[in-house]
JSON list of C-alpha atoms and ligand atoms in Angstrom, two decimals:
[
{"chain": "A", "resi": 1, "resn": "UNK", "atom": "CA", "xyz": [-80.70, 89.52, -70.98]},
{"chain": "A", "resi": 2, "resn": "UNK", "atom": "CA", "xyz": [-77.93, 86.67, -71.66]},
{"chain": "A", "resi": 3, "resn": "UNK", "atom": "CA", "xyz": [-78.59, 83.29, -70.10]},
{"chain": "A", "resi": 4, "resn": "UNK", "atom": "CA", "xyz": [-76.43, 82.41, -67.18]},
{"chain": "A", "resi": 5, "resn": "UNK", "atom": "CA", "xyz": [-74.81, 79.22, -66.40]},
{"chain": "A", "resi": 6, "resn": "UNK", "atom": "CA", "xyz": [-73.99, 78.25, -62.88]},
{"chain": "A", "resi": 7, "resn": "UNK", "atom": "CA", "xyz": [-72.03, 74.90, -62.24]},
{"chain": "A", "resi": 8, "resn": "UNK", "atom": "CA", "xyz": [-71.77, 73.37, -58.89]},
{"chain": "A", "resi": 9, "resn": "UNK", "atom": "CA", "xyz": [-69.68, 70.20, -58.72]},
{"chain": "A", "resi": 10, "resn": "UNK", "atom": "CA", "xyz": [-68.41, 68.10, -55.69]},
{"chain": "A", "resi": 11, "resn": "UNK", "atom": "CA", "xyz": [-68.21, 64.58, -54.21]},
{"chain": "A", "resi": 12, "resn": "UNK", "atom": "CA", "xyz": [-71.16, 62.54, -53.17]},
{"chain": "A", "resi": 13, "resn": "UNK", "atom": "CA", "xyz": [-73.44, 63.76, -50.56]},
{"chain": "A", "resi": 14, "resn": "UNK", "atom": "CA", "xyz": [-71.66, 67.28, -50.16]},
{"chain": "A", "resi": 15, "resn": "UNK", "atom": "CA", "xyz": [-75.01, 68.73, -50.10]},
{"chain": "A", "resi": 16, "resn": "UNK", "atom": "CA", "xyz": [-75.12, 70.05, -53.68]},
{"chain": "A", "resi": 17, "resn": "UNK", "atom": "CA", "xyz": [-78.44, 69.29, -54.79]},
{"chain": "A", "resi": 18, "resn": "UNK", "atom": "CA", "xyz": [-80.13, 70.83, -51.52]},
{"chain": "A", "resi": 19, "resn": "UNK", "atom": "CA", "xyz": [-78.03, 74.06, -52.11]},
{"chain": "A", "resi": 20, "resn": "UNK", "atom": "CA", "xyz": [-78.32, 74.11, -55.88]},
{"chain": "A", "resi": 21, "resn": "UNK", "atom": "CA", "xyz": [-82.07, 73.84, -55.69]},
{"chain": "A", "resi": 22, "resn": "UNK", "atom": "CA", "xyz": [-82.33, 76.71, -53.37]},
{"chain": "A", "resi": 23, "resn": "UNK", "atom": "CA", "xyz": [-79.92, 78.91, -55.44]},
{"chain": "A", "resi": 24, "resn": "UNK", "atom": "CA", "xyz": [-82.01, 78.31, -58.46]},
{"chain": "A", "resi": 25, "resn": "UNK", "atom": "CA", "xyz": [-85.29, 79.28, -56.69]},
{"chain": "A", "resi": 26, "resn": "UNK", "atom": "CA", "xyz": [-83.66, 82.39, -55.33]},
{"chain": "A", "resi": 27, "resn": "UNK", "atom": "CA", "xyz": [-82.68, 83.41, -58.90]},
{"chain": "A", "resi": 28, "resn": "UNK", "atom": "CA", "xyz": [-85.63, 81.94, -60.59]},
{"chain": "A", "resi": 29, "resn": "UNK", "atom": "CA", "xyz": [-83.46, 79.69, -62.78]},
{"chain": "A", "resi": 30, "resn": "UNK", "atom": "CA", "xyz": [-83.88, 76.19, -63.93]},
{"chain": "A", "resi": 31, "resn": "UNK", "atom": "CA", "xyz": [-82.28, 73.51, -61.68]},
{"chain": "A", "resi": 32, "resn": "UNK", "atom": "CA", "xyz": [-80.86, 70.51, -63.24]},
{"chain": "A", "resi": 33, "resn": "UNK", "atom": "CA", "xyz": [-79.75, 67.54, -61.16]},
{"chain": "A", "resi": 34, "resn": "UNK", "atom": "CA", "xyz": [-77.47, 65.41, -63.49]},
{"chain": "A", "resi": 35, "resn": "UNK", "atom": "CA", "xyz": [-76.83, 62.72, -60.71]},
{"chain": "A", "resi": 36, "resn": "UNK", "atom": "CA", "xyz": [-80.61, 62.01, -61.06]},
{"chain": "A", "resi": 37, "resn": "UNK", "atom": "CA", "xyz": [-80.05, 61.27, -64.70]},
{"chain": "A", "resi": 38, "resn": "UNK", "atom": "CA", "xyz": [-77.29, 58.72, -64.05]},
{"chain": "A", "resi": 39, "resn": "UNK", "atom": "CA", "xyz": [-79.51, 57.29, -61.40]},
{"chain": "A", "resi": 40, "resn": "UNK", "atom": "CA", "xyz": [-82.31, 56.87, -63.82]},
{"chain": "A", "resi": 41, "resn": "UNK", "atom": "CA", "xyz": [-80.12, 54.98, -66.11]},
{"chain": "A", "resi": 42, "resn": "UNK", "atom": "CA", "xyz": [-79.24, 52.68, -63.19]},
{"chain": "A", "resi": 43, "resn": "UNK", "atom": "CA", "xyz": [-82.90, 52.10, -62.39]},
{"chain": "A", "resi": 44, "resn": "UNK", "atom": "CA", "xyz": [-83.52, 51.05, -65.86]},
{"chain": "A", "resi": 45, "resn": "UNK", "atom": "CA", "xyz": [-80.80, 48.54, -65.93]},
{"chain": "A", "resi": 46, "resn": "UNK", "atom": "CA", "xyz": [-81.85, 47.19, -62.53]},
{"chain": "A", "resi": 47, "resn": "UNK", "atom": "CA", "xyz": [-85.28, 46.86, -63.87]},
{"chain": "A", "resi": 48, "resn": "UNK", "atom": "CA", "xyz": [-84.13, 44.85, -66.85]},
{"chain": "A", "resi": 49, "resn": "UNK", "atom": "CA", "xyz": [-81.52, 42.73, -64.93]},
{"chain": "A", "resi": 50, "resn": "UNK", "atom": "CA", "xyz": [-78.67, 44.15, -66.80]},
{"chain": "A", "resi": 51, "resn": "UNK", "atom": "CA", "xyz": [-75.07, 44.05, -65.02]},
{"chain": "A", "resi": 52, "resn": "UNK", "atom": "CA", "xyz": [-74.45, 47.78, -64.49]},
{"chain": "A", "resi": 53, "resn": "UNK", "atom": "CA", "xyz": [-70.64, 46.77, -65.02]},
{"chain": "A", "resi": 54, "resn": "UNK", "atom": "CA", "xyz": [-71.23, 45.33, -68.34]},
{"chain": "A", "resi": 55, "resn": "UNK", "atom": "CA", "xyz": [-70.50, 48.36, -70.46]},
{"chain": "A", "resi": 56, "resn": "UNK", "atom": "CA", "xyz": [-71.47, 46.99, -73.95]},
{"chain": "A", "resi": 57, "resn": "UNK", "atom": "CA", "xyz": [-74.87, 45.80, -72.77]},
{"chain": "A", "resi": 58, "resn": "UNK", "atom": "CA", "xyz": [-75.61, 49.01, -70.88]},
{"chain": "A", "resi": 59, "resn": "UNK", "atom": "CA", "xyz": [-74.61, 50.89, -73.90]},
{"chain": "A", "resi": 60, "resn": "UNK", "atom": "CA", "xyz": [-77.10, 48.79, -76.20]},
{"chain": "A", "resi": 61, "resn": "UNK", "atom": "CA", "xyz": [-80.14, 49.84, -74.28]},
{"chain": "A", "resi": 62, "resn": "UNK", "atom": "CA", "xyz": [-79.49, 53.40, -74.18]},
{"chain": "A", "resi": 63, "resn": "UNK", "atom": "CA", "xyz": [-81.94, 54.27, -77.10]},
{"chain": "A", "resi": 64, "resn": "UNK", "atom": "CA", "xyz": [-84.79, 52.73, -74.95]},
{"chain": "A", "resi": 65, "resn": "UNK", "atom": "CA", "xyz": [-84.31, 55.20, -72.11]},
{"chain": "A", "resi": 66, "resn": "UNK", "atom": "CA", "xyz": [-86.35, 58.34, -71.90]},
{"chain": "A", "resi": 67, "resn": "UNK", "atom": "CA", "xyz": [-85.71, 60.55, -68.83]},
{"chain": "A", "resi": 68, "resn": "UNK", "atom": "CA", "xyz": [-87.68, 63.78, -67.93]},
{"chain": "A", "resi": 69, "resn": "UNK", "atom": "CA", "xyz": [-86.86, 66.26, -65.23]},
{"chain": "A", "resi": 70, "resn": "UNK", "atom": "CA", "xyz": [-89.69, 68.12, -64.22]},
{"chain": "A", "resi": 71, "resn": "UNK", "atom": "CA", "xyz": [-89.94, 71.68, -62.56]},
{"chain": "A", "resi": 72, "resn": "UNK", "atom": "CA", "xyz": [-90.90, 70.23, -59.08]},
{"chain": "A", "resi": 73, "resn": "UNK", "atom": "CA", "xyz": [-87.79, 68.12, -59.26]},
{"chain": "A", "resi": 74, "resn": "UNK", "atom": "CA", "xyz": [-89.50, 64.98, -59.80]},
{"chain": "A", "resi": 75, "resn": "UNK", "atom": "CA", "xyz": [-88.18, 62.62, -62.44]},
{"chain": "A", "resi": 76, "resn": "UNK", "atom": "CA", "xyz": [-89.65, 60.02, -64.80]},
{"chain": "A", "resi": 77, "resn": "UNK", "atom": "CA", "xyz": [-88.15, 57.07, -66.65]},
{"chain": "A", "resi": 78, "resn": "UNK", "atom": "CA", "xyz": [-90.03, 55.99, -69.67]},
{"chain": "A", "resi": 79, "resn": "UNK", "atom": "CA", "xyz": [-93.21, 57.82, -68.24]},
{"chain": "A", "resi": 80, "resn": "UNK", "atom": "CA", "xyz": [-92.94, 56.21, -64.84]},
{"chain": "A", "resi": 81, "resn": "UNK", "atom": "CA", "xyz": [-92.19, 58.20, -61.77]},
{"chain": "A", "resi": 82, "resn": "UNK", "atom": "CA", "xyz": [-88.79, 57.24, -60.28]},
{"chain": "A", "resi": 83, "resn": "UNK", "atom": "CA", "xyz": [-88.16, 60.23, -57.93]},
{"chain": "A", "resi": 84, "resn": "UNK", "atom": "CA", "xyz": [-87.95, 57.84, -54.86]},
{"chain": "A", "resi": 85, "resn": "UNK", "atom": "CA", "xyz": [-86.49, 54.83, -56.55]},
{"chain": "A", "resi": 86, "resn": "UNK", "atom": "CA", "xyz": [-83.53, 56.59, -57.80]},
{"chain": "A", "resi": 87, "resn": "UNK", "atom": "CA", "xyz": [-82.37, 57.15, -54.16]},
{"chain": "A", "resi": 88, "resn": "UNK", "atom": "CA", "xyz": [-82.56, 53.47, -53.20]},
{"chain": "A", "resi": 89, "resn": "UNK", "atom": "CA", "xyz": [-79.45, 51.76, -51.56]},
{"chain": "A", "resi": 90, "resn": "UNK", "atom": "CA", "xyz": [-79.25, 49.35, -54.62]},
{"chain": "A", "resi": 91, "resn": "UNK", "atom": "CA", "xyz": [-79.12, 52.43, -56.82]},
{"chain": "A", "resi": 92, "resn": "UNK", "atom": "CA", "xyz": [-76.37, 54.12, -54.76]},
{"chain": "A", "resi": 93, "resn": "UNK", "atom": "CA", "xyz": [-74.29, 50.89, -54.90]},
{"chain": "A", "resi": 94, "resn": "UNK", "atom": "CA", "xyz": [-74.57, 50.79, -58.60]},
{"chain": "A", "resi": 95, "resn": "UNK", "atom": "CA", "xyz": [-74.62, 54.25, -60.11]},
{"chain": "A", "resi": 96, "resn": "UNK", "atom": "CA", "xyz": [-70.89, 54.99, -60.33]},
{"chain": "A", "resi": 97, "resn": "UNK", "atom": "CA", "xyz": [-70.42, 51.94, -62.60]},
{"chain": "A", "resi": 98, "resn": "UNK", "atom": "CA", "xyz": [-73.00, 53.45, -64.83]},
{"chain": "A", "resi": 99, "resn": "UNK", "atom": "CA", "xyz": [-71.44, 56.95, -64.55]},
{"chain": "A", "resi": 100, "resn": "UNK", "atom": "CA", "xyz": [-67.97, 55.54, -65.44]},
{"chain": "A", "resi": 101, "resn": "UNK", "atom": "CA", "xyz": [-69.69, 54.18, -68.92]},
{"chain": "A", "resi": 102, "resn": "UNK", "atom": "CA", "xyz": [-68.53, 56.52, -71.67]},
{"chain": "A", "resi": 103, "resn": "UNK", "atom": "CA", "xyz": [-71.39, 55.88, -73.95]},
{"chain": "A", "resi": 104, "resn": "UNK", "atom": "CA", "xyz": [-73.75, 56.74, -70.91]},
{"chain": "A", "resi": 105, "resn": "UNK", "atom": "CA", "xyz": [-71.97, 60.06, -70.39]},
{"chain": "A", "resi": 106, "resn": "UNK", "atom": "CA", "xyz": [-72.02, 60.99, -74.11]},
{"chain": "A", "resi": 107, "resn": "UNK", "atom": "CA", "xyz": [-75.81, 60.09, -73.98]},
{"chain": "A", "resi": 108, "resn": "UNK", "atom": "CA", "xyz": [-76.61, 62.06, -70.86]},
{"chain": "A", "resi": 109, "resn": "UNK", "atom": "CA", "xyz": [-74.25, 65.02, -71.40]},
{"chain": "A", "resi": 110, "resn": "UNK", "atom": "CA", "xyz": [-75.87, 65.71, -74.59]},
{"chain": "A", "resi": 111, "resn": "UNK", "atom": "CA", "xyz": [-79.10, 66.12, -73.16]},
{"chain": "A", "resi": 112, "resn": "UNK", "atom": "CA", "xyz": [-77.83, 68.23, -70.22]},
{"chain": "A", "resi": 113, "resn": "UNK", "atom": "CA", "xyz": [-76.33, 70.52, -72.68]},
{"chain": "A", "resi": 114, "resn": "UNK", "atom": "CA", "xyz": [-79.47, 70.84, -74.65]},
{"chain": "A", "resi": 115, "resn": "UNK", "atom": "CA", "xyz": [-81.50, 71.55, -71.63]},
{"chain": "A", "resi": 116, "resn": "UNK", "atom": "CA", "xyz": [-79.13, 74.39, -70.72]},
{"chain": "A", "resi": 117, "resn": "UNK", "atom": "CA", "xyz": [-79.17, 75.93, -74.21]},
{"chain": "A", "resi": 118, "resn": "UNK", "atom": "CA", "xyz": [-81.66, 78.24, -74.07]},
{"chain": "A", "resi": 119, "resn": "UNK", "atom": "CA", "xyz": [-82.41, 78.99, -70.33]},
{"chain": "A", "resi": 120, "resn": "UNK", "atom": "CA", "xyz": [-80.35, 80.27, -67.17]},
{"chain": "A", "resi": 121, "resn": "UNK", "atom": "CA", "xyz": [-79.51, 77.14, -65.22]},
{"chain": "A", "resi": 122, "resn": "UNK", "atom": "CA", "xyz": [-77.94, 76.06, -61.95]},
{"chain": "A", "resi": 123, "resn": "UNK", "atom": "CA", "xyz": [-76.65, 72.58, -62.71]},
{"chain": "A", "resi": 124, "resn": "UNK", "atom": "CA", "xyz": [-75.10, 70.10, -60.23]},
{"chain": "A", "resi": 125, "resn": "UNK", "atom": "CA", "xyz": [-72.84, 67.18, -60.67]},
{"chain": "A", "resi": 126, "resn": "UNK", "atom": "CA", "xyz": [-69.37, 66.08, -61.06]},
{"chain": "A", "resi": 127, "resn": "UNK", "atom": "CA", "xyz": [-68.10, 67.38, -64.33]},
{"chain": "A", "resi": 128, "resn": "UNK", "atom": "CA", "xyz": [-70.23, 70.43, -64.93]},
{"chain": "A", "resi": 129, "resn": "UNK", "atom": "CA", "xyz": [-67.49, 73.02, -64.76]},
{"chain": "A", "resi": 130, "resn": "UNK", "atom": "CA", "xyz": [-64.93, 70.92, -66.40]},
{"chain": "A", "resi": 131, "resn": "UNK", "atom": "CA", "xyz": [-67.10, 69.00, -69.15]},
{"chain": "A", "resi": 132, "resn": "UNK", "atom": "CA", "xyz": [-70.64, 69.69, -69.38]},
{"chain": "A", "resi": 133, "resn": "UNK", "atom": "CA", "xyz": [-70.52, 73.54, -69.39]},
{"chain": "A", "resi": 134, "resn": "UNK", "atom": "CA", "xyz": [-66.87, 74.57, -69.53]},
{"chain": "A", "resi": 135, "resn": "UNK", "atom": "CA", "xyz": [-67.88, 78.06, -70.11]},
{"chain": "A", "resi": 136, "resn": "UNK", "atom": "CA", "xyz": [-70.29, 78.43, -67.33]},
{"chain": "A", "resi": 137, "resn": "UNK", "atom": "CA", "xyz": [-70.37, 81.82, -65.65]},
{"chain": "A", "resi": 138, "resn": "UNK", "atom": "CA", "xyz": [-69.93, 80.84, -62.19]},
{"chain": "A", "resi": 139, "resn": "UNK", "atom": "CA", "xyz": [-68.17, 77.29, -61.09]},
{"chain": "A", "resi": 140, "resn": "UNK", "atom": "CA", "xyz": [-68.46, 76.34, -57.57]},
{"chain": "A", "resi": 141, "resn": "UNK", "atom": "CA", "xyz": [-66.61, 73.18, -56.22]},
{"chain": "A", "resi": 142, "resn": "UNK", "atom": "CA", "xyz": [-68.40, 72.09, -53.02]},
{"chain": "A", "resi": 143, "resn": "UNK", "atom": "CA", "xyz": [-66.54, 69.89, -50.71]},
{"chain": "A", "resi": 144, "resn": "UNK", "atom": "CA", "xyz": [-66.99, 68.68, -47.27]},
{"chain": "A", "resi": 145, "resn": "UNK", "atom": "CA", "xyz": [-64.96, 65.94, -45.15]},
{"chain": "A", "resi": 146, "resn": "UNK", "atom": "CA", "xyz": [-66.25, 62.30, -45.61]},
{"chain": "A", "resi": 147, "resn": "UNK", "atom": "CA", "xyz": [-67.36, 62.05, -41.81]},
{"chain": "A", "resi": 148, "resn": "UNK", "atom": "CA", "xyz": [-69.69, 65.17, -42.50]},
{"chain": "A", "resi": 149, "resn": "UNK", "atom": "CA", "xyz": [-71.10, 64.08, -45.75]},
{"chain": "A", "resi": 150, "resn": "UNK", "atom": "CA", "xyz": [-71.78, 60.45, -44.12]},
{"chain": "A", "resi": 151, "resn": "UNK", "atom": "CA", "xyz": [-73.55, 62.04, -41.29]},
{"chain": "A", "resi": 152, "resn": "UNK", "atom": "CA", "xyz": [-75.77, 64.18, -43.55]},
{"chain": "A", "resi": 153, "resn": "UNK", "atom": "CA", "xyz": [-76.59, 61.29, -45.89]},
{"chain": "A", "resi": 154, "resn": "UNK", "atom": "CA", "xyz": [-77.32, 59.17, -42.84]},
{"chain": "A", "resi": 155, "resn": "UNK", "atom": "CA", "xyz": [-79.87, 61.73, -41.38]},
{"chain": "A", "resi": 156, "resn": "UNK", "atom": "CA", "xyz": [-81.24, 62.32, -44.77]},
{"chain": "A", "resi": 157, "resn": "UNK", "atom": "CA", "xyz": [-82.07, 58.53, -44.97]},
{"chain": "A", "resi": 158, "resn": "UNK", "atom": "CA", "xyz": [-83.60, 58.39, -41.54]},
{"chain": "A", "resi": 159, "resn": "UNK", "atom": "CA", "xyz": [-85.72, 61.12, -42.28]},
{"chain": "A", "resi": 160, "resn": "UNK", "atom": "CA", "xyz": [-86.94, 59.40, -45.41]},
{"chain": "A", "resi": 161, "resn": "UNK", "atom": "CA", "xyz": [-87.34, 56.14, -43.60]},
{"chain": "A", "resi": 162, "resn": "UNK", "atom": "CA", "xyz": [-84.51, 54.32, -45.60]},
{"chain": "A", "resi": 163, "resn": "UNK", "atom": "CA", "xyz": [-82.87, 51.91, -43.20]},
{"chain": "A", "resi": 164, "resn": "UNK", "atom": "CA", "xyz": [-78.93, 52.28, -43.10]},
{"chain": "A", "resi": 165, "resn": "UNK", "atom": "CA", "xyz": [-75.85, 52.46, -40.99]},
{"chain": "A", "resi": 166, "resn": "UNK", "atom": "CA", "xyz": [-73.37, 55.42, -40.67]},
{"chain": "A", "resi": 167, "resn": "UNK", "atom": "CA", "xyz": [-70.51, 52.75, -41.27]},
{"chain": "A", "resi": 168, "resn": "UNK", "atom": "CA", "xyz": [-72.06, 51.45, -44.45]},
{"chain": "A", "resi": 169, "resn": "UNK", "atom": "CA", "xyz": [-72.81, 54.91, -45.66]},
{"chain": "A", "resi": 170, "resn": "UNK", "atom": "CA", "xyz": [-69.19, 56.06, -45.12]},
{"chain": "A", "resi": 171, "resn": "UNK", "atom": "CA", "xyz": [-67.77, 52.99, -46.93]},
{"chain": "A", "resi": 172, "resn": "UNK", "atom": "CA", "xyz": [-70.27, 53.45, -49.92]},
{"chain": "A", "resi": 173, "resn": "UNK", "atom": "CA", "xyz": [-69.30, 57.29, -50.24]},
{"chain": "A", "resi": 174, "resn": "UNK", "atom": "CA", "xyz": [-65.51, 56.48, -50.13]},
{"chain": "A", "resi": 175, "resn": "UNK", "atom": "CA", "xyz": [-65.96, 53.87, -52.84]},
{"chain": "A", "resi": 176, "resn": "UNK", "atom": "CA", "xyz": [-67.87, 56.16, -54.88]},
{"chain": "A", "resi": 177, "resn": "UNK", "atom": "CA", "xyz": [-65.62, 58.92, -54.61]},
{"chain": "A", "resi": 178, "resn": "UNK", "atom": "CA", "xyz": [-62.83, 56.67, -55.55]},
{"chain": "A", "resi": 179, "resn": "UNK", "atom": "CA", "xyz": [-64.70, 55.57, -58.81]},
{"chain": "A", "resi": 180, "resn": "UNK", "atom": "CA", "xyz": [-66.04, 59.01, -59.63]},
{"chain": "A", "resi": 181, "resn": "UNK", "atom": "CA", "xyz": [-62.37, 60.51, -59.44]},
{"chain": "A", "resi": 182, "resn": "UNK", "atom": "CA", "xyz": [-60.60, 57.73, -61.13]},
{"chain": "A", "resi": 183, "resn": "UNK", "atom": "CA", "xyz": [-62.81, 57.21, -64.25]},
{"chain": "A", "resi": 184, "resn": "UNK", "atom": "CA", "xyz": [-61.18, 58.08, -67.57]},
{"chain": "A", "resi": 185, "resn": "UNK", "atom": "CA", "xyz": [-63.99, 60.53, -69.16]},
{"chain": "A", "resi": 186, "resn": "UNK", "atom": "CA", "xyz": [-64.65, 63.65, -67.14]},
{"chain": "A", "resi": 187, "resn": "UNK", "atom": "CA", "xyz": [-63.54, 62.42, -63.68]},
{"chain": "A", "resi": 188, "resn": "UNK", "atom": "CA", "xyz": [-64.73, 64.20, -60.31]},
{"chain": "A", "resi": 189, "resn": "UNK", "atom": "CA", "xyz": [-62.19, 67.25, -60.28]},
{"chain": "A", "resi": 190, "resn": "UNK", "atom": "CA", "xyz": [-62.31, 70.97, -59.70]},
{"chain": "A", "resi": 191, "resn": "UNK", "atom": "CA", "xyz": [-62.04, 73.09, -62.57]},
{"chain": "A", "resi": 192, "resn": "UNK", "atom": "CA", "xyz": [-59.20, 75.28, -62.79]},
{"chain": "A", "resi": 193, "resn": "UNK", "atom": "CA", "xyz": [-61.56, 78.46, -62.56]},
{"chain": "A", "resi": 194, "resn": "UNK", "atom": "CA", "xyz": [-63.85, 76.94, -60.05]},
{"chain": "A", "resi": 195, "resn": "UNK", "atom": "CA", "xyz": [-64.16, 78.56, -56.50]},
{"chain": "A", "resi": 196, "resn": "UNK", "atom": "CA", "xyz": [-63.88, 75.93, -53.58]},
{"chain": "A", "resi": 197, "resn": "UNK", "atom": "CA", "xyz": [-66.19, 75.95, -50.77]},
{"chain": "A", "resi": 198, "resn": "UNK", "atom": "CA", "xyz": [-65.54, 73.70, -47.80]},
{"chain": "A", "resi": 199, "resn": "UNK", "atom": "CA", "xyz": [-69.09, 73.32, -46.26]},
{"chain": "A", "resi": 200, "resn": "UNK", "atom": "CA", "xyz": [-68.04, 70.85, -43.42]},
{"chain": "A", "resi": 201, "resn": "UNK", "atom": "CA", "xyz": [-68.86, 73.45, -40.89]},
{"chain": "A", "resi": 202, "resn": "UNK", "atom": "CA", "xyz": [-71.49, 75.53, -42.64]},
{"chain": "A", "resi": 203, "resn": "UNK", "atom": "CA", "xyz": [-75.25, 75.25, -42.40]},
{"chain": "A", "resi": 204, "resn": "UNK", "atom": "CA", "xyz": [-77.39, 75.09, -45.51]},
{"chain": "A", "resi": 205, "resn": "UNK", "atom": "CA", "xyz": [-78.27, 78.70, -45.23]},
{"chain": "A", "resi": 206, "resn": "UNK", "atom": "CA", "xyz": [-74.62, 79.84, -44.88]},
{"chain": "A", "resi": 207, "resn": "UNK", "atom": "CA", "xyz": [-73.73, 77.77, -48.03]},
{"chain": "A", "resi": 208, "resn": "UNK", "atom": "CA", "xyz": [-76.60, 79.35, -50.17]},
{"chain": "A", "resi": 209, "resn": "UNK", "atom": "CA", "xyz": [-75.59, 82.73, -48.90]},
{"chain": "A", "resi": 210, "resn": "UNK", "atom": "CA", "xyz": [-71.93, 82.21, -49.68]},
{"chain": "A", "resi": 211, "resn": "UNK", "atom": "CA", "xyz": [-72.83, 80.94, -53.12]},
{"chain": "A", "resi": 212, "resn": "UNK", "atom": "CA", "xyz": [-75.07, 83.91, -53.90]},
{"chain": "A", "resi": 213, "resn": "UNK", "atom": "CA", "xyz": [-72.38, 86.38, -52.79]},
{"chain": "A", "resi": 214, "resn": "UNK", "atom": "CA", "xyz": [-69.99, 84.67, -55.32]},
{"chain": "A", "resi": 215, "resn": "UNK", "atom": "CA", "xyz": [-72.66, 84.73, -58.02]},
{"chain": "A", "resi": 216, "resn": "UNK", "atom": "CA", "xyz": [-73.38, 88.54, -57.39]},
{"chain": "A", "resi": 217, "resn": "UNK", "atom": "CA", "xyz": [-69.69, 89.20, -57.36]},
{"chain": "A", "resi": 218, "resn": "UNK", "atom": "CA", "xyz": [-69.00, 87.61, -60.66]},
{"chain": "A", "resi": 219, "resn": "UNK", "atom": "CA", "xyz": [-72.08, 88.37, -62.77]},
{"chain": "A", "resi": 220, "resn": "UNK", "atom": "CA", "xyz": [-73.96, 90.94, -60.78]},
{"chain": "A", "resi": 221, "resn": "UNK", "atom": "CA", "xyz": [-77.85, 90.83, -60.15]},
{"chain": "A", "resi": 222, "resn": "UNK", "atom": "CA", "xyz": [-78.89, 88.26, -62.51]},
{"chain": "A", "resi": 223, "resn": "UNK", "atom": "CA", "xyz": [-82.34, 87.29, -61.11]},
{"chain": "A", "resi": 224, "resn": "UNK", "atom": "CA", "xyz": [-84.26, 85.84, -64.18]},
{"chain": "B", "resi": 301, "resn": "CDP", "atom": "O1", "xyz": [-76.55, 62.82, -54.34]},
{"chain": "B", "resi": 301, "resn": "CDP", "atom": "P1", "xyz": [-75.18, 62.33, -54.42]},
{"chain": "B", "resi": 301, "resn": "CDP", "atom": "O2", "xyz": [-73.93, 63.23, -54.15]},
{"chain": "B", "resi": 301, "resn": "CDP", "atom": "O3", "xyz": [-75.15, 61.02, -53.63]},
{"chain": "B", "resi": 301, "resn": "CDP", "atom": "O4", "xyz": [-75.11, 61.71, -55.91]},
{"chain": "B", "resi": 301, "resn": "CDP", "atom": "P2", "xyz": [-75.66, 62.28, -57.29]},
{"chain": "B", "resi": 301, "resn": "CDP", "atom": "O5", "xyz": [-75.29, 63.70, -57.40]},
{"chain": "B", "resi": 301, "resn": "CDP", "atom": "O6", "xyz": [-77.17, 62.02, -57.33]},
{"chain": "B", "resi": 301, "resn": "CDP", "atom": "O7", "xyz": [-74.90, 61.40, -58.30]},
{"chain": "B", "resi": 301, "resn": "CDP", "atom": "C1", "xyz": [-74.88, 60.03, -58.37]},
{"chain": "B", "resi": 301, "resn": "CDP", "atom": "C2", "xyz": [-73.74, 59.48, -59.09]},
{"chain": "B", "resi": 301, "resn": "CDP", "atom": "O8", "xyz": [-73.80, 59.77, -60.44]},
{"chain": "B", "resi": 301, "resn": "CDP", "atom": "C3", "xyz": [-72.29, 59.93, -58.62]},
{"chain": "B", "resi": 301, "resn": "CDP", "atom": "O9", "xyz": [-71.78, 59.17, -57.58]},
{"chain": "B", "resi": 301, "resn": "CDP", "atom": "C4", "xyz": [-71.58, 59.86, -59.93]},
{"chain": "B", "resi": 301, "resn": "CDP", "atom": "O10", "xyz": [-71.01, 58.45, -59.99]},
{"chain": "B", "resi": 301, "resn": "CDP", "atom": "C5", "xyz": [-72.57, 60.07, -60.95]},
{"chain": "B", "resi": 301, "resn": "CDP", "atom": "N1", "xyz": [-72.39, 61.43, -61.56]},
{"chain": "B", "resi": 301, "resn": "CDP", "atom": "C6", "xyz": [-71.68, 61.72, -62.55]},
{"chain": "B", "resi": 301, "resn": "CDP", "atom": "O11", "xyz": [-70.61, 60.75, -62.74]},
{"chain": "B", "resi": 301, "resn": "CDP", "atom": "N2", "xyz": [-71.47, 62.97, -63.14]},
{"chain": "B", "resi": 301, "resn": "CDP", "atom": "C7", "xyz": [-72.57, 63.77, -62.84]},
{"chain": "B", "resi": 301, "resn": "CDP", "atom": "N3", "xyz": [-72.41, 65.02, -63.52]},
{"chain": "B", "resi": 301, "resn": "CDP", "atom": "C8", "xyz": [-73.40, 63.64, -61.77]},
{"chain": "B", "resi": 301, "resn": "CDP", "atom": "C9", "xyz": [-73.48, 62.22, -61.13]}
]
């Protein structure tokens, strides 16, 4: 059977990764969290006291960065498990600068395309349908109001024991959305052939079911 590519894009904290993981599990496809890869590059720079806005300096260390995504959704950076560290507040504050760096994008997009080459995938990010996998079989653009997204991220952090305030999360999301949508290379934007899904008033289960319906309608029963 042909390998199927499913792209799920959208703004920060729209619930893409939770939903994409569940969809991948139902279909038995590989799940690729591209945001985690930008986060890992950010962690590397923070470890090495590199200013994440210094484009040339960041570009010059990319060859030292080795990222591995595992089937259990953990991630390692140069053989160190950074699954928790990539979600820290300091990473949230810096990741959009890293993601706006063209050299970082070329470096990671090459790896993302390679992973997707020989398997069926569900890949989530900002630019999957527009840039990483422009020929994806199904493209979803998942949105939600900034208030909903901030509340979701707030509850997620509280559950994980990460101290935060709703106000600071709202500000951080707005800032990240702005940088992600205004960068030069592959900005956050709906692909012309993507289907928009506003999840503001939907539960996770409803979103997963809606996406599964879209997949079945577009490509039939593609369970791997
Ligand atoms: O989970 P959340 O929506 O907060 O973010 P994420 O998906 O982990 O992505 C973190 C950051 O990486 C985003 O704010 C983007 O700046 C960047 N990113 C990107 O530019 N392109 C992607 N394909 C994925 C993430």
